[in-house]
GROMACS .gro file of C-alpha atoms in nm:
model
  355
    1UNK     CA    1   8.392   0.828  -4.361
    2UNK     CA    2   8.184   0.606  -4.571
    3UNK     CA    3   7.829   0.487  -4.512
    4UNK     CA    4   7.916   0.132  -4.440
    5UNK     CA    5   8.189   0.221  -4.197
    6UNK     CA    6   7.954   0.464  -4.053
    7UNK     CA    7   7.720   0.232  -3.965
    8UNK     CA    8   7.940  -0.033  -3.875
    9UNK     CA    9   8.047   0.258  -3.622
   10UNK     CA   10   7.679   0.318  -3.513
   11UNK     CA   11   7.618  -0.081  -3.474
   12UNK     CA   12   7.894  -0.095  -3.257
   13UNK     CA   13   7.764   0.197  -3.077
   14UNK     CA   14   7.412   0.041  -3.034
   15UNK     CA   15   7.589  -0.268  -2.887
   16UNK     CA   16   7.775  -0.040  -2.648
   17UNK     CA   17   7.472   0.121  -2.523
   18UNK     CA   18   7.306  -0.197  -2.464
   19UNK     CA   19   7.606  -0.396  -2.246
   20UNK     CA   20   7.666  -0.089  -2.025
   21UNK     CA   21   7.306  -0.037  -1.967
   22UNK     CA   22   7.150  -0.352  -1.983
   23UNK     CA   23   7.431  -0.542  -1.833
   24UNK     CA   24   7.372  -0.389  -1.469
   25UNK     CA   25   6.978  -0.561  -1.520
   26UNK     CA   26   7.129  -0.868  -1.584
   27UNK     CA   27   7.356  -0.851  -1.284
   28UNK     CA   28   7.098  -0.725  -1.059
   29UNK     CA   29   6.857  -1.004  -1.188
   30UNK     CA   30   7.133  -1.261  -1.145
   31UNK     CA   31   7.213  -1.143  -0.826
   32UNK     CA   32   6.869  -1.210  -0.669
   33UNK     CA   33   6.954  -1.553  -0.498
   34UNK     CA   34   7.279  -1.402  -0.302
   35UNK     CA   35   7.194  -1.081  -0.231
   36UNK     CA   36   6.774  -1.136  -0.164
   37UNK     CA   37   6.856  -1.343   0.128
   38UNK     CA   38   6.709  -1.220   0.473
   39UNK     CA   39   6.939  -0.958   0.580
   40UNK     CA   40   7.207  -0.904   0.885
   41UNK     CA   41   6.982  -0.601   0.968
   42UNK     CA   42   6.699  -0.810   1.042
   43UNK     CA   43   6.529  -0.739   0.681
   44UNK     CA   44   6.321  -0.962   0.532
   45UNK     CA   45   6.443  -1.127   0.231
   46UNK     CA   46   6.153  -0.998   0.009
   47UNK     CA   47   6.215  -0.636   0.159
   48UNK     CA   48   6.559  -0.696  -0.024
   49UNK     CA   49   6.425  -0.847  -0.320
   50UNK     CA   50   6.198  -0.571  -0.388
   51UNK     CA   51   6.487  -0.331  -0.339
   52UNK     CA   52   6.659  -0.496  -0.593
   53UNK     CA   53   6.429  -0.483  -0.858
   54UNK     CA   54   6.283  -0.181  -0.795
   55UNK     CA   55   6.654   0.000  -0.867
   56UNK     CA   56   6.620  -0.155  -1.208
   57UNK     CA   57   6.218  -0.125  -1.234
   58UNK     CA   58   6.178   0.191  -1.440
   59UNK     CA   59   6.483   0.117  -1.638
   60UNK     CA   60   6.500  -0.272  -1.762
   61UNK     CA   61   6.276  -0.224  -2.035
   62UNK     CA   62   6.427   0.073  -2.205
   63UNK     CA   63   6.742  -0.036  -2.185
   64UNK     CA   64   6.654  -0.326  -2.457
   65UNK     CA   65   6.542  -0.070  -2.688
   66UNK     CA   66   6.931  -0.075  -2.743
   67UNK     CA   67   6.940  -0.423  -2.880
   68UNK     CA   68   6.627  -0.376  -3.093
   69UNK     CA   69   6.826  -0.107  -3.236
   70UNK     CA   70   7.104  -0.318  -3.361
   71UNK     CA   71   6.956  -0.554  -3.469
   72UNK     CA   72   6.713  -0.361  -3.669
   73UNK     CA   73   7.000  -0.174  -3.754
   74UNK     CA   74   7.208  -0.448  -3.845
   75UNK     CA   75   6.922  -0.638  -4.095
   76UNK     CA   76   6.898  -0.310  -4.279
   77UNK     CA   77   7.265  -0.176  -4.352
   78UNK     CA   78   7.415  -0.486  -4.358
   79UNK     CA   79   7.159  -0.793  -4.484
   80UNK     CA   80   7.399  -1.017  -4.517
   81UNK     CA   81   7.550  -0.980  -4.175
   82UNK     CA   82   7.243  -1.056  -4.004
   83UNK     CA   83   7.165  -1.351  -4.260
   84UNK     CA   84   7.450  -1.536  -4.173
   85UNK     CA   85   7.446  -1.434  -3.809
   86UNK     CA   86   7.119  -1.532  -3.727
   87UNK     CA   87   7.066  -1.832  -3.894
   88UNK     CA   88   7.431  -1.966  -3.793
   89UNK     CA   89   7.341  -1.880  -3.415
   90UNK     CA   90   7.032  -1.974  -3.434
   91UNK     CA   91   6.970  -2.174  -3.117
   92UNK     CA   92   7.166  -1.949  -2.905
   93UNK     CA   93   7.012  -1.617  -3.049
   94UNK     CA   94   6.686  -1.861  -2.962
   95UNK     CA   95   6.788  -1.907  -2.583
   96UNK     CA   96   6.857  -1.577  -2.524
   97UNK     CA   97   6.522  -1.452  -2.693
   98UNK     CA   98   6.358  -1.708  -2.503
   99UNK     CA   99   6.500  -1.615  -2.148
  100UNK     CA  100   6.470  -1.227  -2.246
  101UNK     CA  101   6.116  -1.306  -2.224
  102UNK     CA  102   6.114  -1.510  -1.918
  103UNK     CA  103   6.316  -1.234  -1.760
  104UNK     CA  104   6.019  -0.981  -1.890
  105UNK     CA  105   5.712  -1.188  -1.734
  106UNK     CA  106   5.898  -1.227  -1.412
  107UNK     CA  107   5.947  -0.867  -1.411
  108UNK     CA  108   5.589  -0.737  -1.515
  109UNK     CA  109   5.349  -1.037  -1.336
  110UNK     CA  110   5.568  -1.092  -0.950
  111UNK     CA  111   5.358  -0.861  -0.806
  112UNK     CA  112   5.043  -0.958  -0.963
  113UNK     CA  113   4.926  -1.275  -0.711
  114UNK     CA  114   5.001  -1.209  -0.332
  115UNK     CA  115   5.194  -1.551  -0.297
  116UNK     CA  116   5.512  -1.653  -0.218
  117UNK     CA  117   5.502  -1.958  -0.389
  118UNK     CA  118   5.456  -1.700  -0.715
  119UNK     CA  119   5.697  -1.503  -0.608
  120UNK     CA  120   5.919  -1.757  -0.604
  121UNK     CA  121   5.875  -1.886  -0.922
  122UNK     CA  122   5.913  -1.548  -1.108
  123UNK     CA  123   6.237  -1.478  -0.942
  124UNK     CA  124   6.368  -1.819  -1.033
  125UNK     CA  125   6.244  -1.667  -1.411
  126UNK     CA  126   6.425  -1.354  -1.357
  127UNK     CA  127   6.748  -1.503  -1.264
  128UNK     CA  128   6.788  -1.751  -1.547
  129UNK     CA  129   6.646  -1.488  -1.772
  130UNK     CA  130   6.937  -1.253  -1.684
  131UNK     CA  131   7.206  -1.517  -1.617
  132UNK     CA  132   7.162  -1.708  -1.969
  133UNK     CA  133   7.186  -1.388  -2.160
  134UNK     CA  134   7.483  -1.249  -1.986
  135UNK     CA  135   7.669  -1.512  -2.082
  136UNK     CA  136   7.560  -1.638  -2.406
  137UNK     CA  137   7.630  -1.245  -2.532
  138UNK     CA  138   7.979  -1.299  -2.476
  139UNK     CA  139   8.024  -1.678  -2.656
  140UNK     CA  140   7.854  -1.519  -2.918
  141UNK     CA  141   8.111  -1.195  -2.982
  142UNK     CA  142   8.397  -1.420  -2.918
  143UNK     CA  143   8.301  -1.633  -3.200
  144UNK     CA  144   8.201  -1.327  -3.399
  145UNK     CA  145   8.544  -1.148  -3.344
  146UNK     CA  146   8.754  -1.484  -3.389
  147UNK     CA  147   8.585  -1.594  -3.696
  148UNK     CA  148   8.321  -1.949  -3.759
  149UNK     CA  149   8.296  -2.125  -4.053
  150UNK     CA  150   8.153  -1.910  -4.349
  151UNK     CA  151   8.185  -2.108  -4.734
  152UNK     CA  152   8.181  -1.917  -5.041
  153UNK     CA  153   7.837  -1.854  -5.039
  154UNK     CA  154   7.795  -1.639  -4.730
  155UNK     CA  155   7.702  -1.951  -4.525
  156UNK     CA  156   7.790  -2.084  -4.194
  157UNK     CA  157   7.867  -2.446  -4.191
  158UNK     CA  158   7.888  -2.504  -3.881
  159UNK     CA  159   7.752  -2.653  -3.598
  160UNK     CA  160   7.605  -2.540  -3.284
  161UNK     CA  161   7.860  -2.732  -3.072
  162UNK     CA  162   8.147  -2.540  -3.283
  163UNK     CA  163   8.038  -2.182  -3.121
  164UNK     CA  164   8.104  -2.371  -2.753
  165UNK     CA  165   8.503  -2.351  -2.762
  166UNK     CA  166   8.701  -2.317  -2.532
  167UNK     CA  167   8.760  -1.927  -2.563
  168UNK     CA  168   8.458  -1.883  -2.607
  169UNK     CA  169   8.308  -2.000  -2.296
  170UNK     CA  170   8.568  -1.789  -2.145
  171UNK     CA  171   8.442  -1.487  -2.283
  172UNK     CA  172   8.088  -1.588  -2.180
  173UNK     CA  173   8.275  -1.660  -1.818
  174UNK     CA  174   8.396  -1.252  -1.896
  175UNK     CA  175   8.038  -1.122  -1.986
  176UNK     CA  176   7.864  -1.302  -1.711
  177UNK     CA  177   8.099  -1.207  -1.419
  178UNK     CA  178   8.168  -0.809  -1.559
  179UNK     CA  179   7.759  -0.836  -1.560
  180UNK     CA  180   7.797  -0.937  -1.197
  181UNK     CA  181   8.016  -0.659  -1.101
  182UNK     CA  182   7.851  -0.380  -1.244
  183UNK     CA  183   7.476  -0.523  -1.099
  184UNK     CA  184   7.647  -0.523  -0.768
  185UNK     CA  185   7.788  -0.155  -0.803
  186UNK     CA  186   7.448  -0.040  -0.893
  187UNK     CA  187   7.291  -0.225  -0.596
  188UNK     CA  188   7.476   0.000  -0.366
  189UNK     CA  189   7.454   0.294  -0.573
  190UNK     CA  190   7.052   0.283  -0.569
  191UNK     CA  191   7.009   0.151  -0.222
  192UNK     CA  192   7.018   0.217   0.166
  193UNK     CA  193   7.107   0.005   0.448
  194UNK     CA  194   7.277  -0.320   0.471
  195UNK     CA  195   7.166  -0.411   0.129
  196UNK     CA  196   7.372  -0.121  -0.017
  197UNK     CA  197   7.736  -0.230   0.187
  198UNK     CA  198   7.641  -0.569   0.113
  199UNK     CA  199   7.627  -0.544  -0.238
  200UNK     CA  200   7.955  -0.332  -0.285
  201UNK     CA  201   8.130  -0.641  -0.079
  202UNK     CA  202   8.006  -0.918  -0.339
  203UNK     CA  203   8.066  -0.669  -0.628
  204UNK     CA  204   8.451  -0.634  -0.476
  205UNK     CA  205   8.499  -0.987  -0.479
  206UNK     CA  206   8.333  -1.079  -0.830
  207UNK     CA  207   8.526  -0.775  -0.938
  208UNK     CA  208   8.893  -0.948  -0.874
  209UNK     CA  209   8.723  -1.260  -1.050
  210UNK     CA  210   8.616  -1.080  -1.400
  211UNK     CA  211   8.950  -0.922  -1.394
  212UNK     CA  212   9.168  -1.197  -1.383
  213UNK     CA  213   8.929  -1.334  -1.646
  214UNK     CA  214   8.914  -1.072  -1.852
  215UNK     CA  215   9.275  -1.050  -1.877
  216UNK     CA  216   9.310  -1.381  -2.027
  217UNK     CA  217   9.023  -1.336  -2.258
  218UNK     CA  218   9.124  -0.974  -2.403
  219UNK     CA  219   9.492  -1.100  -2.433
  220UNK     CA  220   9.381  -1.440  -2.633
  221UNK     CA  221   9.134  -1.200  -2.886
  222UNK     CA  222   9.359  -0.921  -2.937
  223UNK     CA  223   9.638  -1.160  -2.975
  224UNK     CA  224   9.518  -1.340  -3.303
  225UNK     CA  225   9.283  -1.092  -3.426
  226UNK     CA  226   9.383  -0.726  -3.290
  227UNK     CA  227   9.572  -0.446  -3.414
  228UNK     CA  228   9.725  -0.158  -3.215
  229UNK     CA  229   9.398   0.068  -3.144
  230UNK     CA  230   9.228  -0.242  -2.991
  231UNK     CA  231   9.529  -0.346  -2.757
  232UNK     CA  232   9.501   0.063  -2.644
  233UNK     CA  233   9.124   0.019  -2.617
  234UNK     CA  234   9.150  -0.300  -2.424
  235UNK     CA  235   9.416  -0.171  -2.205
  236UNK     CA  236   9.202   0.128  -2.083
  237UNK     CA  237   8.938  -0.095  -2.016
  238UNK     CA  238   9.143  -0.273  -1.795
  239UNK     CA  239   9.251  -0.007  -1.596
  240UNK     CA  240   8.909   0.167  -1.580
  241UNK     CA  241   8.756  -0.176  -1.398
  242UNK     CA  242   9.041  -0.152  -1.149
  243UNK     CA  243   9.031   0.192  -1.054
  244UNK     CA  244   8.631   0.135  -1.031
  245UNK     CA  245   8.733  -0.171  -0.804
  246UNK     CA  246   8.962   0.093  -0.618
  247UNK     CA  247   8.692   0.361  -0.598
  248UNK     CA  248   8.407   0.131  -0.448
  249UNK     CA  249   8.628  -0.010  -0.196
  250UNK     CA  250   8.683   0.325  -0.088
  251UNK     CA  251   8.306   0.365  -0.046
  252UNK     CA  252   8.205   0.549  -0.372
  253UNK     CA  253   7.981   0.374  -0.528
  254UNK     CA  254   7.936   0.653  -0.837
  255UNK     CA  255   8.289   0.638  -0.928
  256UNK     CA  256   8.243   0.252  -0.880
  257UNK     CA  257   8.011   0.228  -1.116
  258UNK     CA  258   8.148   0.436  -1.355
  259UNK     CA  259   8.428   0.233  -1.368
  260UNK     CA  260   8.286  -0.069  -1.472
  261UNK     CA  261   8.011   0.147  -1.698
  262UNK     CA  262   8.353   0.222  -1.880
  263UNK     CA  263   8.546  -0.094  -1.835
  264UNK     CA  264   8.223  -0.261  -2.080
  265UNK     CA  265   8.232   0.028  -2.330
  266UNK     CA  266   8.590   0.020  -2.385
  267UNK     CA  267   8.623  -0.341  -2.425
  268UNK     CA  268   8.272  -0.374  -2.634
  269UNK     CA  269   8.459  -0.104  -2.862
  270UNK     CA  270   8.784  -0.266  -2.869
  271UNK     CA  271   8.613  -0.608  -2.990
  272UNK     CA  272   8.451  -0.382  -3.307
  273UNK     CA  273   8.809  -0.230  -3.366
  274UNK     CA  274   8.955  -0.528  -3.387
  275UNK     CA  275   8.678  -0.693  -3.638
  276UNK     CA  276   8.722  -0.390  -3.884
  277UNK     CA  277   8.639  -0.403  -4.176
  278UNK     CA  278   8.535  -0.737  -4.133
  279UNK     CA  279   8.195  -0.844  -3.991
  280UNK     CA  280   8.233  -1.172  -3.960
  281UNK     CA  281   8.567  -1.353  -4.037
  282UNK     CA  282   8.623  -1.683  -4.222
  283UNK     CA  283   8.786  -1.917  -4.047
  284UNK     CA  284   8.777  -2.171  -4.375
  285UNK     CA  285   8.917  -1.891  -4.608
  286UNK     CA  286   8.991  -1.502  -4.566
  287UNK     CA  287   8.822  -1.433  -4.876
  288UNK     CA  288   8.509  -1.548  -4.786
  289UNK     CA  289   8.487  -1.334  -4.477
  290UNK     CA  290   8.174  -1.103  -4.451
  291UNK     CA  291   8.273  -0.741  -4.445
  292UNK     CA  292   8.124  -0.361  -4.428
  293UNK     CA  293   8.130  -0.408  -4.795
  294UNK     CA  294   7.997  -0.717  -4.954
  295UNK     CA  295   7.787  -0.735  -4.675
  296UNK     CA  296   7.601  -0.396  -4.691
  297UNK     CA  297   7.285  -0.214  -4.803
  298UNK     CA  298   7.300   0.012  -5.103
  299UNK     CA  299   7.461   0.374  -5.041
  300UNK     CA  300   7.043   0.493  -5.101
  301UNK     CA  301   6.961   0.262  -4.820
  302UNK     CA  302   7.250   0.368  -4.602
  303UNK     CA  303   7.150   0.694  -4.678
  304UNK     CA  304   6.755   0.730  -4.593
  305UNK     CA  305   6.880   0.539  -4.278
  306UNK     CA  306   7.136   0.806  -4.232
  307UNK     CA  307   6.856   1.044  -4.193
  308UNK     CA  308   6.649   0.834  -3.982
  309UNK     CA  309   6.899   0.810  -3.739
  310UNK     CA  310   6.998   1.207  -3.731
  311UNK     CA  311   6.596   1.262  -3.664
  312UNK     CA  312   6.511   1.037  -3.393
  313UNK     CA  313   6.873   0.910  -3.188
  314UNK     CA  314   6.845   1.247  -3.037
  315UNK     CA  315   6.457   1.203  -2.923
  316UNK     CA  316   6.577   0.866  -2.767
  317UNK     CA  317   6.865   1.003  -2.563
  318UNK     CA  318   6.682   1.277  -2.474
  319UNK     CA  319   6.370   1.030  -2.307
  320UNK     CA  320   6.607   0.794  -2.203
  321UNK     CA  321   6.871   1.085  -2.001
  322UNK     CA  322   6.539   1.206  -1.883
  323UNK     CA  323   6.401   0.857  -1.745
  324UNK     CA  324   6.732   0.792  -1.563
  325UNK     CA  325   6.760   1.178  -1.419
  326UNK     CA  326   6.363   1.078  -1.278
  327UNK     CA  327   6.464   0.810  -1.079
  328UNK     CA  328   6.828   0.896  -0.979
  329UNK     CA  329   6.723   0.870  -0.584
  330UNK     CA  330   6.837   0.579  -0.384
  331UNK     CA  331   6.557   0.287  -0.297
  332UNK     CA  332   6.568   0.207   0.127
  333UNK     CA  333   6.397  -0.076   0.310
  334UNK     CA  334   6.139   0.184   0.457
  335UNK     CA  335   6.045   0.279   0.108
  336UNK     CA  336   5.912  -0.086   0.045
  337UNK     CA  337   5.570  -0.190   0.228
  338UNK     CA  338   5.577  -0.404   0.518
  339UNK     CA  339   5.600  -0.795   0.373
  340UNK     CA  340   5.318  -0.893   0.648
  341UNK     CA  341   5.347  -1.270   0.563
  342UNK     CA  342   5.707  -1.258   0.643
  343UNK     CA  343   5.612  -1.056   0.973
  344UNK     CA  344   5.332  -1.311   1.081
  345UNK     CA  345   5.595  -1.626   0.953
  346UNK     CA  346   5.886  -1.477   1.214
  347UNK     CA  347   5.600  -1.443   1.487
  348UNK     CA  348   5.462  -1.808   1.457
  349UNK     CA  349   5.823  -1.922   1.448
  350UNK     CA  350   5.926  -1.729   1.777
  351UNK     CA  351   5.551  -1.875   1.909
  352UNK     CA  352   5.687  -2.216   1.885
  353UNK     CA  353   6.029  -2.181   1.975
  354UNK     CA  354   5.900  -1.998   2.263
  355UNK     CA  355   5.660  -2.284   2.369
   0.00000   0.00000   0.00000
C-alpha cells in the first residue's frame, strides 16, 4: 500500500473512531428533553438528568480527540483536501464548531451555580450542541461522497444552499436518528432503574426509524457512487443495527450497543470505500475531482507522519481503553445527591393541594 492510500485508510479510520464514540454523546445530549423528564419511579427529573450526563461525563471530551485527529490529519497528508473542504463548507463546519462549544460549556459550567434557571439554560446548550452536529456530520459526508462543485482549480463553486439537497438532508435525517439510537442503548447500558428500561424503549422505537432511513439513504449513495465492497460493507451494517435492535429488545443492552457501535463503523467505512481514490468528486467534471493523489502531501511528509502515528496511536488507545475500562460501572439514582430544591418544590406543592 502506498502512503496516500494509507492515510486515506487512517483518515477514514479517525472518522470511524469519532462517529461510534462520539455519536452516543450526541445522542445522550440530544436525548436530555425526553428522557430527563421526572420519572414513573417517582425520580426527579434532575436525578435523571444527572444520570444522563454523568454516563457520558468522563468520556465526552476524549472522544473529540478523534476529530482533532482527522482533521489535523487531513490538513497535513492531504492539503488540498482540507482546502477545498473547509472553505467550501465553511458555514456548516462553522455551526458545528460553534455548537461543539456550546455543547462543551454546558457540560463543564451546569454544575457550577446552584440554580435551576442555570441549569436549564445549559441543558438547552447541550442539546442543540449535540443535535446540530449529529446531523450536519451526515449532510456534510453525503455531499462529500456524492460529489459538489469543484472547477479546475481545486475550488468549490458552490453555494451554501447547494450542500442542503434533498439526499443530503436525508443522510443528516440518518446521522441524527442512528445518533439517537446508539445514545439510548448506552443510557441503559450505564444506568439503573427506570431510567435504564426507559431508555432501551425510546432507543427501540428510534431504532425502527434510522433503519428505514438508513435504507433509503445507503441504497441512493451506493447506487450512483458505490462499487461492490461498499454494497457488502453497507449490507453488514444493516444487519448489525437489526440484530442490535433484536438483542436490546431482548434485554441486553451490551449486545445492543454493540450493534449499533458496529452498524456506524461499517457504514462510516462503506462511505470511504465507495469515495476511493477520490476525496472529493466533481460533480462539474471527473477530471477535476480531488483525489489521494493530486491532493496529497509529499511521500517525506507522508512519511515523518507515518512515524508519528506508529509512536503515539498506541499511547492514545492505550489511555483511552484505560479511561473507558475506569468507568465501565453502571450510574443509579442513589448514586446522584438528593436534588433538595426538587424535594422542598414537591412538598410545597402537596402543602397546597393539601390545603
Amino acid at each position: 500500500m502506498d502512503l496516500p492510500t494509507l492515510w486515506f485508510a487512517l483518515i477514514a479510520v479517525l472518522w470511524i473512531g469519532y462517529f461510534v464514540l462520539e455519536g452516543f454523546d450526541y445522542g445522550v445530549g440530544s436525548l436530555l428533553p425526553v428522557l430527563g423528564r421526572d420519572g414513573a419511579d417517582g425520580a426527579p427529573a434532575e436525578t435523571r438528568r444527572r444520570q444522563m450526563l454523568g454516563s457520558i461525563g468522563p468520556f465526552w471530551d476524549g472522544n473529540e480527540v478523534w476529530l482533532l485527529t482527522a482533521g489535523g490529519a487531513t490538513f497535513a497528508a492531504f492539503p488540498h483536501w482540507y482546502a477545498t473542504l473547509f472553505s467550501g463548507f465553511y458555514l456548516p463546519l462553522l455551526l458545528i464548531l460553534l455548537a461543539l462549544i456550546l455543547r462543551g460549556v454546558g457540560l463543564e459550567y451546569r454544575g457550577k451555580v446552584d440554580s435551576a434557571v442555570w441549569r436549564q439554560r445549559m441543558d438547552w446548550m447541550i442539546i442543540a450542541g449535540s443535535a446540530l452536529p449529529a446531523l450536519l456530520w451526515g449532510v456534510a459526508f453525503t455531499n462529500i461522497v456524492r460529489g459538489v462543485p469543484i472547477d479546475a482549480e481545486m475550488e468549490y463553486v458552490g453555494g451554501f444552499w447547494n450542500l442542503l439537497n434533498p439526499v443530503a438532508l436525508l443522510g443528516g435525517l440518518v446521522t441524527l436518528t442512528l445518533f439517537l439510537t446508539h445514545g439510548g442503548l448506552f443510557i441503559a447500558l450505564k444506568t439503573d432503574g427506570r431510567l435504564r428500561h426507559d431508555a432501551r424503549a425510546l432507543a427501540l422505537r428510534l431504532g425502527v426509524v434510522a433503519a428505514g432511513l438508513a435504507v433509503v439513504w445507503l441504497a441512493v449513495m451506493h447506487g450512483s457512487t458505490g462499487n461492490a465492497l461498499s454494497w457488502v460493507l453497507a449490507g453488514l451494517a444493516a444487519a448489525a443495527l437489526v440484530g442490535g435492535l433484536v438483542a436490546a429488545r431482548g434485554g441486553r443492552e451490551g449486545w445492543g450497543f454493540t450493534g449499533t457501535f458496529v452498524a456506524i463503523a461499517l457504514a462510516t467505512a462503506s462511505l470511504f470505500v465507495a469515495l476511493f481514490p477520490d476525496v472529493m468528486p466533481s460533480t462539474l467534471d471527473p477530471a477535476w475531482s480531488l483525489t489521494i493523489e493530486n491532493a496529497s502531501s509529499s511521500q517525506k511528509t507522508l512519511g515523518i507522519m507515518t512515524w508519528v502515528a506508529v509512536v503515539f496511536t498506541p499511547i492514545v488507545l492505550l489511555y483511552q481503553s484505560w479511561t473507558y475500562w475506569t468507568f465501565r460501572k453502571r450510574i443509579s439514582g442513589h448514586h446522584i445527591p438528593t436534588d433538595v430544591h426538587h424535594a422542598a418544590a414537591t412538598a410545597e406543592t402537596r402543602d397546597r393541594t393539601t390545603a
